[in-house]
Amino acid sequence: MNTVRGIAIVAGLFLLGTLLHRAGVPIPGGVLGLLLFYGALTAGLVKLQWVESAANLLLRHMVLLFVPLTVGLMEMGHVLSRQAFALTASLVVSFLAVLLTTGLLGRWLLPFAEEAEAEPCAEHDRAEAGR
Amino acid sequence: MSLIVWLRSPVFSVCLTVAAYAVALGLHRRWRWIPPIVAACLPIIALLLLVREPYAEYNRGGDLLTWWLGPATVALAVPIYRNGQRLRRSLPRLLGIVFAGAVVGMTTAGLTAWLLGAPTSVVMSVVPKSVTTPIAIEVCRELGGIPQITIAMVILAGVLGATFGPMVLRLAGVRDDRAIGVAVGSSSHGIGTASLVRRSEMQAAVSSWAMATSGVVTSLLAALLALFLR
């Protein structure tokens, strides 16, 4: 029941985001829905336990949702083979650039002193999972 | 002939896709190195080629599944909210790091492809390659790219991060759990995050926060870019 309610909330916010996007907001509908959803969670309008199981379901099986688009690669052979080198180079260069920029910034900006906050949270999560 | 009619119904596409996905998950559980997306797509492509069915026909049903990528994007608010609560103290710094990662990711991906002579539609398809698939697809459409290319790039970035991410970071001397999490989440979204779950809870929590946040930041930057290009 909770999952059904959660799905309805999430799908409703997506439709609302899409409407706003069509009305001229230059941010994609899904991301607008995400921002509205985050705002609603932060403001306490939507409780995490109403939506958690639905969100977990959608996120866990996200791969299923992009299978149909990926199957479309079967008609893209010519583009892919012509651009294979540019695509591979772009993939590897950009992957390493992002990984190292964020990793090294993290090493610099996130000092060890704050690591203490990891422990109580792990406990909290286990308690939550047991509920 | 009635078999063909039945094969063409959108419901059949959905059933076929769900079945292929279930089998792919089973294969992935048995042999971890098989990415579920590849194992799910190959049999479908093989079947469509075998019965000479055009992709567009299959995708009339496929669209019913693709639509749910929108709600899945909305659902990303949950990892941002849940993990954001526990990371309160390092949140401003993490946000700065994710922002830097998004800028670097979009520019290096786009510039490399452009310098190597890729046409504009291909350049725009690679720009969102570091972020989670549903957001990457939306960004790609906004920029006028080709969603299929974006998906392939996104998945490969995820596989690279899941396979080599932690190793490259160790070589670079990055040992802090939060730094590893933010780096893998920013560069390899959900696929990278999933690979961290078995390593450390802290890494996985930061990574799933970073994956969702980096998607939002990238789509906001892309919206600016789209206004500028227009």
Coordinates of C-alpha atoms in Angstrom, one line a residue, chain B residues 22-213:
Chain B
A22 CA 14.8 -10.9 -15.1
V23 CA 17.1 -13.4 -16.9
A24 CA 19.9 -10.8 -17.0
L25 CA 19.6 -10.3 -13.3
G26 CA 19.9 -14.0 -12.7
L27 CA 23.0 -14.2 -14.9
H28 CA 24.5 -11.2 -13.1
R29 CA 23.9 -12.8 -9.7
R30 CA 25.8 -15.9 -10.9
W31 CA 28.6 -14.1 -12.8
R32 CA 29.1 -10.7 -11.3
W33 CA 31.1 -9.4 -14.3
I34 CA 28.2 -9.6 -16.7
P35 CA 26.5 -6.1 -16.7
P36 CA 22.7 -6.7 -16.5
I37 CA 22.0 -4.0 -19.2
V38 CA 24.1 -5.9 -21.8
A39 CA 22.7 -9.3 -20.9
A40 CA 19.1 -7.8 -21.1
C41 CA 19.6 -6.0 -24.5
L42 CA 21.5 -8.6 -26.5
P43 CA 18.8 -11.3 -26.6
I44 CA 16.2 -8.6 -27.5
I45 CA 18.3 -7.2 -30.3
A46 CA 19.0 -10.8 -31.6
L47 CA 15.3 -11.6 -31.6
L48 CA 14.3 -8.4 -33.4
L49 CA 17.0 -9.0 -36.1
L50 CA 15.9 -12.7 -36.4
V51 CA 12.2 -11.9 -37.0
R52 CA 13.2 -8.8 -39.0
E53 CA 11.2 -6.5 -36.8
P54 CA 12.1 -2.8 -36.9
Y55 CA 13.2 -1.2 -33.7
A56 CA 10.4 1.4 -33.9
E57 CA 7.8 -1.4 -33.8
Y58 CA 9.3 -2.9 -30.6
N59 CA 9.7 0.6 -29.1
R60 CA 6.0 1.4 -29.1
G61 CA 5.8 -0.9 -26.1
G62 CA 9.3 0.0 -25.0
D63 CA 8.1 3.6 -24.6
L64 CA 5.8 2.5 -21.8
L65 CA 8.9 1.5 -19.8
T66 CA 11.0 4.5 -20.9
W67 CA 8.4 6.8 -19.4
W68 CA 9.1 5.6 -15.9
L69 CA 12.6 7.0 -16.2
G70 CA 10.9 10.3 -15.3
P71 CA 9.5 9.1 -11.9
A72 CA 12.9 7.3 -11.3
T73 CA 14.6 10.7 -11.7
V74 CA 12.2 12.2 -9.2
A75 CA 12.9 9.3 -6.8
L76 CA 16.6 10.4 -6.7
A77 CA 15.5 13.0 -4.2
V78 CA 15.4 10.2 -1.6
P79 CA 19.1 9.4 -1.6
I80 CA 19.9 13.1 -1.6
Y81 CA 17.6 13.7 1.3
R82 CA 18.5 10.6 3.3
N83 CA 22.2 10.7 2.9
G84 CA 22.3 14.5 3.1
Q85 CA 21.0 14.3 6.6
R86 CA 23.9 12.2 7.8
L87 CA 26.5 14.2 5.9
R88 CA 25.3 17.5 7.2
R89 CA 28.7 18.8 8.4
S90 CA 30.7 18.1 5.2
L91 CA 27.7 19.0 2.9
P92 CA 28.9 22.4 1.7
R93 CA 32.3 21.0 0.8
L94 CA 30.8 18.0 -0.9
L95 CA 28.5 20.2 -2.9
G96 CA 31.5 22.3 -4.1
I97 CA 33.4 19.1 -5.1
V98 CA 30.4 17.7 -7.0
F99 CA 30.0 21.1 -8.8
A100 CA 33.7 21.0 -9.8
G101 CA 33.3 17.4 -11.0
A102 CA 30.2 18.3 -13.1
V103 CA 31.9 21.2 -14.8
V104 CA 35.1 19.2 -15.5
G105 CA 33.0 16.2 -16.7
M106 CA 30.9 18.2 -19.2
T107 CA 33.7 20.2 -20.6
T108 CA 36.3 17.4 -20.9
A109 CA 33.8 15.0 -22.5
G110 CA 32.4 17.6 -25.0
L111 CA 35.8 19.2 -25.8
T112 CA 37.6 15.8 -26.4
A113 CA 34.8 14.6 -28.8
W114 CA 34.7 18.0 -30.6
L115 CA 38.5 18.2 -31.0
L116 CA 38.5 14.7 -32.5
G117 CA 36.0 16.0 -35.2
A118 CA 32.7 14.5 -33.9
P119 CA 29.6 16.3 -35.3
T120 CA 27.6 18.5 -32.9
S121 CA 24.9 15.9 -32.2
V122 CA 27.5 13.5 -31.0
V123 CA 29.3 16.1 -28.9
M124 CA 26.0 17.0 -27.2
S125 CA 25.4 13.3 -26.6
V126 CA 28.6 12.8 -24.6
V127 CA 28.3 16.0 -22.5
P128 CA 26.1 14.4 -19.8
K129 CA 28.0 11.1 -19.8
S130 CA 29.0 11.2 -16.1
V131 CA 25.5 11.3 -14.6
T132 CA 22.8 8.8 -13.9
T133 CA 21.0 7.6 -17.0
P134 CA 17.5 9.1 -16.6
I135 CA 19.0 12.6 -16.1
A136 CA 21.6 12.1 -18.8
I137 CA 18.8 11.3 -21.3
E138 CA 16.9 14.4 -20.4
V139 CA 20.0 16.5 -20.7
C140 CA 20.9 14.9 -24.0
R141 CA 17.4 15.7 -25.4
E142 CA 17.6 19.3 -24.2
L143 CA 21.0 19.7 -25.9
G144 CA 19.8 18.0 -29.1
G145 CA 22.0 14.9 -28.8
I146 CA 21.3 11.2 -29.6
P147 CA 19.9 9.4 -26.5
Q148 CA 21.3 6.0 -27.5
I149 CA 24.8 7.3 -27.7
T150 CA 24.4 9.0 -24.3
I151 CA 23.2 5.7 -22.7
A152 CA 26.1 3.7 -24.1
M153 CA 28.6 6.3 -22.8
V154 CA 26.9 6.5 -19.4
I155 CA 26.9 2.8 -19.0
L156 CA 30.6 2.5 -20.0
A157 CA 31.5 5.3 -17.6
G158 CA 29.7 3.4 -14.9
V159 CA 31.5 0.1 -15.7
L160 CA 34.9 1.9 -15.8
G161 CA 34.3 3.4 -12.4
A162 CA 33.0 0.2 -10.9
T163 CA 36.0 -1.7 -12.3
F164 CA 38.9 0.7 -12.0
G165 CA 37.6 3.7 -9.8
P166 CA 38.8 2.6 -6.4
M167 CA 42.1 1.4 -7.8
V168 CA 42.9 4.6 -9.6
L169 CA 42.0 6.6 -6.5
R170 CA 44.3 4.4 -4.3
L171 CA 47.1 5.1 -6.8
A172 CA 46.3 8.9 -6.4
G173 CA 46.6 8.6 -2.6
V174 CA 42.9 9.1 -2.0
R175 CA 42.0 7.0 1.1
D176 CA 39.2 8.9 2.9
D177 CA 35.9 7.0 2.6
R178 CA 34.0 10.2 1.7
A179 CA 36.5 11.3 -0.9
I180 CA 36.3 7.8 -2.6
G181 CA 32.5 8.0 -2.4
V182 CA 32.1 11.5 -3.9
A183 CA 34.6 10.6 -6.7
V184 CA 33.0 7.4 -7.7
G185 CA 29.4 8.8 -7.5
S186 CA 30.4 11.9 -9.5
S187 CA 32.2 9.9 -12.3
S188 CA 30.2 6.7 -12.4
H189 CA 26.7 7.3 -11.0
G190 CA 24.6 4.3 -10.0
I191 CA 26.8 1.6 -11.4
G192 CA 29.8 2.9 -9.5
T193 CA 27.8 3.4 -6.4
A194 CA 26.5 -0.2 -6.5
S195 CA 30.1 -1.5 -6.6
L196 CA 30.9 0.4 -3.4
V197 CA 28.0 -1.1 -1.4
R198 CA 30.0 -4.2 -0.5
R199 CA 33.2 -2.1 0.3
S200 CA 31.9 0.4 2.8
E201 CA 28.6 1.9 4.0
M202 CA 30.1 5.4 4.2
Q203 CA 31.5 5.2 0.7
A204 CA 28.1 4.0 -0.7
A205 CA 26.2 6.7 1.1
V206 CA 28.4 9.5 -0.1
S207 CA 28.4 8.0 -3.6
S208 CA 24.7 7.8 -3.9
W209 CA 24.3 11.4 -2.6
A210 CA 27.0 12.5 -5.1
M211 CA 25.4 10.6 -8.0
A212 CA 22.0 12.2 -7.5
T213 CA 23.4 15.7 -6.7

